[in-house]
CSV table of C-alpha atoms in Angstrom, one decimal:
chain,number,residue,atom,x,y,z
A,1,ASP,CA,1.6,7.8,13.0
A,2,ALA,CA,1.0,4.3,14.6
A,3,LYS,CA,3.3,2.0,14.0
A,4,THR,CA,3.8,-1.7,13.7
A,5,THR,CA,6.6,-3.9,14.3
A,6,GLN,CA,7.6,-7.3,11.8
A,7,PRO,CA,9.9,-9.7,11.8
A,8,ASN,CA,12.0,-9.1,9.1
A,9,SER,CA,11.6,-12.8,7.4
A,10,MET,CA,9.9,-16.0,7.9
A,11,GLU,CA,10.0,-19.5,6.0
A,12,SER,CA,7.3,-22.3,5.9
A,13,ASN,CA,7.1,-25.3,4.3
A,14,GLU,CA,4.7,-25.6,1.0
A,15,GLU,CA,0.8,-26.6,2.2
A,16,GLU,CA,1.2,-25.9,6.2
A,17,PRO,CA,-0.2,-23.0,8.2
A,18,VAL,CA,1.5,-19.7,8.3
A,19,HIS,CA,1.0,-17.4,10.9
A,20,LEU,CA,3.0,-14.1,10.9
A,21,PRO,CA,3.3,-12.1,13.5
A,22,CYS,CA,2.6,-8.0,14.1
A,23,ASN,CA,2.5,-5.7,17.3
A,24,HIS,CA,1.2,-2.1,17.0
A,25,SER,CA,1.2,-1.2,21.2
A,26,THR,CA,0.7,2.3,20.0
A,27,ILE,CA,-2.8,1.5,17.9
A,28,SER,CA,-5.6,4.0,18.5
A,29,GLY,CA,-9.0,2.8,19.3
A,30,THR,CA,-9.9,4.1,15.9
A,31,ASP,CA,-7.1,2.4,13.9
A,32,TYR,CA,-8.0,-0.8,12.2
A,33,ILE,CA,-6.0,-3.4,11.3
A,34,HIS,CA,-4.9,-4.5,7.7
A,35,TRP,CA,-2.7,-7.1,6.2
A,36,TYR,CA,-1.7,-6.0,2.6
A,37,ARG,CA,1.4,-8.5,0.3
A,38,GLN,CA,3.8,-7.2,-2.5
A,39,LEU,CA,4.3,-9.8,-4.7
A,40,PRO,CA,7.6,-9.7,-6.8
A,41,SER,CA,7.2,-6.8,-9.5
A,42,GLN,CA,3.4,-6.2,-7.8
A,43,GLY,CA,1.7,-3.3,-6.3
A,44,PRO,CA,0.8,-4.4,-2.9
A,45,GLU,CA,-2.6,-6.5,-2.6
A,46,TYR,CA,-5.2,-6.4,0.3
A,47,VAL,CA,-5.2,-9.4,2.1
A,48,ILE,CA,-7.6,-9.0,5.2
A,49,HIS,CA,-8.5,-6.0,7.6
A,50,GLY,CA,-9.9,-5.9,11.3
A,51,LEU,CA,-11.0,-3.7,14.3
A,52,THR,CA,-11.5,-5.9,17.3
A,53,SER,CA,-12.9,-9.2,16.3
A,54,ASN,CA,-11.3,-12.0,14.6
A,55,VAL,CA,-11.7,-11.9,11.0
A,56,ASN,CA,-12.1,-14.6,7.8
A,57,ASN,CA,-11.6,-14.8,4.3
A,58,ARG,CA,-11.4,-16.4,1.4
A,59,MET,CA,-7.4,-15.8,1.3
A,60,ALA,CA,-6.5,-15.5,5.2
A,61,SER,CA,-7.5,-14.9,9.0
A,62,LEU,CA,-6.5,-12.4,10.9
A,63,ALA,CA,-6.9,-13.1,14.9
A,64,ILE,CA,-6.9,-9.9,17.2
A,65,ALA,CA,-5.7,-10.2,20.7
A,66,GLU,CA,-7.7,-8.8,23.1
A,67,ASP,CA,-5.8,-5.2,24.0
A,68,ARG,CA,-5.7,-4.9,20.6
A,69,LYS,CA,-1.6,-4.2,20.5
A,70,SER,CA,-0.9,-6.9,18.4
A,71,SER,CA,-2.5,-9.4,15.9
A,72,THR,CA,-1.5,-12.5,13.7
A,73,LEU,CA,-2.4,-13.2,9.8
A,74,ILE,CA,-2.7,-16.9,9.4
A,75,LEU,CA,-2.4,-18.9,6.2
A,76,HIS,CA,-4.1,-22.1,6.7
A,77,ARG,CA,-2.2,-23.9,3.9
A,78,ALA,CA,0.4,-22.3,2.0
A,79,THR,CA,1.3,-22.5,-1.5
A,80,LEU,CA,4.3,-21.4,-3.4
A,81,ARG,CA,2.5,-18.0,-4.6
A,82,ASP,CA,1.9,-17.0,-1.3
A,83,ALA,CA,5.4,-16.1,-1.4
A,84,ALA,CA,5.7,-11.8,-0.8
A,85,VAL,CA,6.6,-9.6,1.3
A,86,TYR,CA,3.5,-9.2,4.1
A,87,TYR,CA,2.7,-5.7,5.4
A,88,CYS,CA,0.7,-5.4,8.7
A,89,ILE,CA,-0.7,-1.3,8.7
A,90,LEU,CA,-2.8,0.5,10.7
A,91,ARG,CA,-5.5,2.7,8.6
A,92,ASP,CA,-6.5,6.0,10.6
A,93,VAL,CA,-9.8,6.9,10.3
A,94,TRP,CA,-8.7,9.5,7.7
A,95,GLY,CA,-7.7,6.6,5.4
A,96,LYS,CA,-4.4,6.5,5.1
A,97,LEU,CA,-2.2,3.4,5.7
A,98,THR,CA,1.1,3.5,6.6
A,99,PHE,CA,3.8,0.6,5.6
A,100,GLY,CA,6.2,-0.8,7.9
A,101,THR,CA,9.2,-2.6,6.1
A,102,GLY,CA,7.1,-5.6,6.2
A,103,THR,CA,7.8,-9.6,6.6
A,104,ARG,CA,9.4,-11.6,3.5
A,105,LEU,CA,7.9,-14.7,3.7
A,106,THR,CA,9.2,-17.5,1.9
A,107,ILE,CA,7.6,-20.6,0.9
A,108,ILE,CA,9.9,-23.7,0.7
A,109,PRO,CA,8.9,-26.6,-1.3
B,1,GLU,CA,-12.8,-5.3,-13.8
B,2,ALA,CA,-11.7,-3.0,-10.6
B,3,GLN,CA,-8.4,-1.6,-11.4
B,4,VAL,CA,-6.2,0.9,-11.0
B,5,THR,CA,-4.1,1.7,-14.0
B,6,GLN,CA,-0.8,3.8,-14.0
B,7,ASN,CA,1.2,4.9,-16.7
B,8,PRO,CA,3.8,4.5,-17.6
B,9,ARG,CA,5.4,1.5,-16.3
B,10,TYR,CA,8.9,2.6,-16.7
B,11,LEU,CA,10.0,5.7,-17.5
B,12,ILE,CA,14.0,6.8,-17.7
B,13,THR,CA,14.1,10.9,-18.3
B,14,VAL,CA,16.7,13.4,-17.6
B,15,THR,CA,17.8,15.8,-14.6
B,16,GLY,CA,15.1,18.8,-15.2
B,17,LYS,CA,12.9,17.3,-17.5
B,18,LYS,CA,9.8,18.1,-16.7
B,19,LEU,CA,7.2,14.7,-16.5
B,20,THR,CA,3.8,13.5,-15.4
B,21,VAL,CA,2.8,10.2,-14.3
B,22,THR,CA,-0.8,9.2,-14.6
B,23,CYS,CA,-2.8,7.4,-12.1
B,24,SER,CA,-6.5,6.3,-13.4
B,25,GLN,CA,-9.2,3.8,-11.4
B,26,ASN,CA,-12.6,2.7,-12.3
B,27,MET,CA,-14.5,1.9,-9.5
B,28,ASN,CA,-16.0,5.7,-8.3
B,29,HIS,CA,-13.3,6.1,-5.0
B,30,GLU,CA,-13.6,9.2,-3.9
B,31,TYR,CA,-9.7,8.7,-1.8
B,32,MET,CA,-6.6,8.3,-3.6
B,33,SER,CA,-3.1,8.1,-2.9
B,34,TRP,CA,0.8,8.4,-4.1
B,35,TYR,CA,3.5,6.5,-2.6
B,36,ARG,CA,7.4,5.8,-3.2
B,37,GLN,CA,8.7,2.6,-2.5
B,38,ASP,CA,12.6,2.6,-1.7
B,39,PRO,CA,14.8,-0.6,-0.8
B,40,GLY,CA,15.1,-0.7,3.1
B,41,LEU,CA,12.5,2.7,3.7
B,42,GLY,CA,9.0,0.9,2.3
B,43,LEU,CA,6.1,2.2,0.9
B,44,ARG,CA,5.7,6.9,1.9
B,45,GLN,CA,2.6,8.5,1.3
B,46,ILE,CA,3.6,11.3,-1.3
B,47,TYR,CA,0.3,13.3,-1.7
B,48,TYR,CA,-3.3,12.1,-1.4
B,49,SER,CA,-6.5,13.6,-2.1
B,50,MET,CA,-10.5,13.1,-0.8
B,51,ASN,CA,-12.4,14.1,-3.5
B,52,VAL,CA,-12.0,16.4,-6.7
B,53,GLU,CA,-10.2,19.6,-6.1
B,54,VAL,CA,-9.1,18.0,-2.7
B,55,THR,CA,-5.2,17.2,-2.2
B,56,ASP,CA,-2.9,17.1,0.9
B,57,LYS,CA,0.5,16.7,1.3
B,58,GLY,CA,1.9,13.4,2.5
B,59,ASP,CA,5.0,12.1,4.4
B,60,VAL,CA,7.5,12.9,1.6
B,61,PRO,CA,5.7,15.7,-0.8
B,62,GLU,CA,8.9,17.5,-1.4
B,63,GLY,CA,9.8,17.7,-5.6
B,64,TYR,CA,6.1,16.6,-6.2
B,65,LYS,CA,2.8,18.0,-7.3
B,66,VAL,CA,-0.4,16.5,-8.0
B,67,SER,CA,-3.4,17.6,-9.2
B,68,ARG,CA,-7.7,16.0,-8.7
B,69,LYS,CA,-9.8,17.9,-11.5
B,70,GLU,CA,-11.4,14.6,-12.0
B,71,LYS,CA,-12.7,12.0,-9.7
B,72,ARG,CA,-11.2,9.3,-11.5
B,73,ASN,CA,-7.8,10.7,-12.1
B,74,PHE,CA,-4.8,11.5,-9.4
B,75,PRO,CA,-1.5,12.2,-12.0
B,76,LEU,CA,1.8,12.8,-10.2
B,77,ILE,CA,3.7,15.6,-11.5
B,78,LEU,CA,7.9,15.8,-11.2
B,79,GLU,CA,8.3,19.5,-12.0
B,80,SER,CA,12.1,19.1,-12.4
B,81,PRO,CA,12.9,15.4,-11.6
B,82,SER,CA,16.1,14.8,-9.5
B,83,PRO,CA,18.1,11.4,-9.2
B,84,ASN,CA,16.8,11.5,-5.7
B,85,GLN,CA,13.8,10.8,-7.1
B,86,THR,CA,14.7,7.5,-8.9
B,87,SER,CA,12.2,5.0,-7.3
B,88,LEU,CA,9.4,2.8,-7.6
B,89,TYR,CA,6.0,4.7,-7.4
B,90,PHE,CA,2.5,3.5,-6.6
B,91,CYS,CA,-0.7,5.0,-7.0
B,92,ALA,CA,-4.1,4.2,-4.4
B,93,SER,CA,-7.5,4.6,-4.4
B,94,SER,CA,-10.3,3.2,-1.7
B,95,PRO,CA,-13.7,4.3,-0.8
B,96,PRO,CA,-14.6,7.6,1.1
B,97,LEU,CA,-12.4,8.5,4.3
B,98,GLY,CA,-12.3,5.4,7.0
B,99,GLY,CA,-10.1,2.2,7.9
B,100,ASN,CA,-13.0,0.1,7.2
B,101,THR,CA,-12.1,-0.2,3.7
B,102,GLU,CA,-9.8,-1.8,1.5
B,103,ALA,CA,-7.2,-0.1,-1.0
B,104,PHE,CA,-6.6,-1.2,-4.0
B,105,PHE,CA,-2.9,-0.1,-5.6
B,106,GLY,CA,-1.6,0.1,-9.6
B,107,GLN,CA,1.1,-1.9,-10.7
B,108,GLY,CA,3.8,0.5,-10.2
B,109,THR,CA,5.7,2.7,-12.0
B,110,ARG,CA,9.7,2.8,-12.6
B,111,LEU,CA,11.5,5.9,-12.2
B,112,THR,CA,15.0,6.8,-12.8
B,113,VAL,CA,16.5,10.1,-13.1
B,114,VAL,CA,19.7,10.3,-14.6
């Protein structure tokens, strides 16, 4: 399975943008890049996904490198409710999500 | 409201006593899967199902069984639970095969086997 590498933890100040990096150098041409987050005591929650082009939705933006070997999740204005573990995942054509250990994001008031 | 419902949310049982964790989704999704989450190991896939009567092993299937008799339900069965199956379990569902769909997760079942 293709793997992703993320920093174990990051901190950000409230109401500032947050850039969460992810490396996926072994990505295949058909893998989609997904981001999920897990709030305390909850199941993972979908954030955003993309294939080649940058993507925006109401929660976040996803910037994908031209060679697709890395991506960055951007939270434009972090709030305390964004404190969670963020997972960068490659989803294959069979639908499988292979989770890594994620990045624990702490928001400082 | 689109949701994946797991029951029970919490369960304490004894070694060897068969148990079933239920999972139900109301989105008519074909693909369903079970994960376990352990400290330091993240979420690992146990079993998955691509449609009714089609199931296959994930990365850590030992000690577990599943069935998919109806599209909406995907129960996880532990025939003889052991303490190493103490974990947090999540069920997930998504539309048909492919990476271009989002997955929906249940709230989790915290299982303790003593």
